[in-house]
Steps between C-alpha positions, in 0.01 A plus 500: 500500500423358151671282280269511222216462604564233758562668817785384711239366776383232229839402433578437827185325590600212226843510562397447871375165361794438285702470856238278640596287202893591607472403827326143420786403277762615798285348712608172295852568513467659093629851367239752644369586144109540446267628246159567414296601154268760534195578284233744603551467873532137473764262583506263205822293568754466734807307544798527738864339477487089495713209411198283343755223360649458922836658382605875461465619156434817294178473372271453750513903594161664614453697198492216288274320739264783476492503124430103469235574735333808331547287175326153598223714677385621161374793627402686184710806622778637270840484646527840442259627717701306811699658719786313670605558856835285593733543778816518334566651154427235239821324367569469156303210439207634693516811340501377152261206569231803618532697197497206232150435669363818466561692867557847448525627903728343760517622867779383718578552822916441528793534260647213358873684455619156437243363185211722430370528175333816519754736393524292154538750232197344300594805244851369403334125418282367219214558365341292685585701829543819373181645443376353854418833750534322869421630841696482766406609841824435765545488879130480586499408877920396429544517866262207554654300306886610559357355839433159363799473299715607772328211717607256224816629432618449919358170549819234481213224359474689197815458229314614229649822327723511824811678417342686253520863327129491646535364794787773622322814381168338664708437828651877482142658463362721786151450583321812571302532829101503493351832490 
């Protein structure tokens, strides 16, 4: 199976270390969200979800962790010619804070039916989004992450999003059995 002409197989291989990323942050008691950028086989940043100021906020998300990284490392690569892998749909500010840099693919692994930015109708905007012709690649390895999420979502320690819109439909999700 192709998706251009990135089979399926490489998605899931970085996604695979997306999760890794996931499961640090839960590991620290954060939201289960991690990403990598991807050039040519190559892992170029990474980030996962922190609190680097001690106290919950909503900036320190892995995407934009990733893209502070990519950007100090000075890599010489175009942001266009990254690919992101994150394990939830990008919010809003993710989303937008991708595509004002340049990033033109974005692979995630779950839905974010309460924030994500993907389904923006760049079309209906201006100018300045318009124009812009973005990839999006959804539910690569979703149940992995569901997984995660669902581990966040049922431990008492964690209050953040608790009663949410995200955390019910997370909560209500099957997880299909390994094949």
């Amino acid at each position: 199976m192709k998706n251009g002409d990135v089979t399926l197989r490489e998605h899931e291989r970085w996604m695979r270390l997306a999760l890794a990323e996931a499961g640090a942050a839960l590991a620290l008691g954060e939201f289960p969200v991690g990403c990598v950028l991807v050039h040519g086989g190559e892992v170029l940043a990474s980030g996962k979800r922190t609190h680097s100021s001690g106290r919950v906020n909503e900036m320190d998300h892995a995407e934009m962790l990733a893209l502070r990284g990519f950007l100090d490392a000075e890599t010489g690569v175009a942001p266009q010619e990254l690919t992101v892998y994150a394990t939830m749909e990008p919010c809003l500010m993710c989303f937008s804070t991708l595509i004002l840099n340049g990033i033109r693919k974005i692979v995630y692994a779950y839905e974010d039916v309460m924030g994500g930015g993907t389904n923006l109708p760049l079309t209906a905007l201006s100018p300045l989004y318009a124009t812009m012709e973005i990839e999006v690649v959804p539910a690569v390895l979703r149940q992995e992450s569901l997984a995660l999420f669902q581990q966040f979502f049922r431990d008492p320690d964690n209050p953040y999003w608790k009663d949410s819109l995200l955390a019910d439909y997370t909560l209500k999700q099957s997880i299909a059995p390994s094949l």
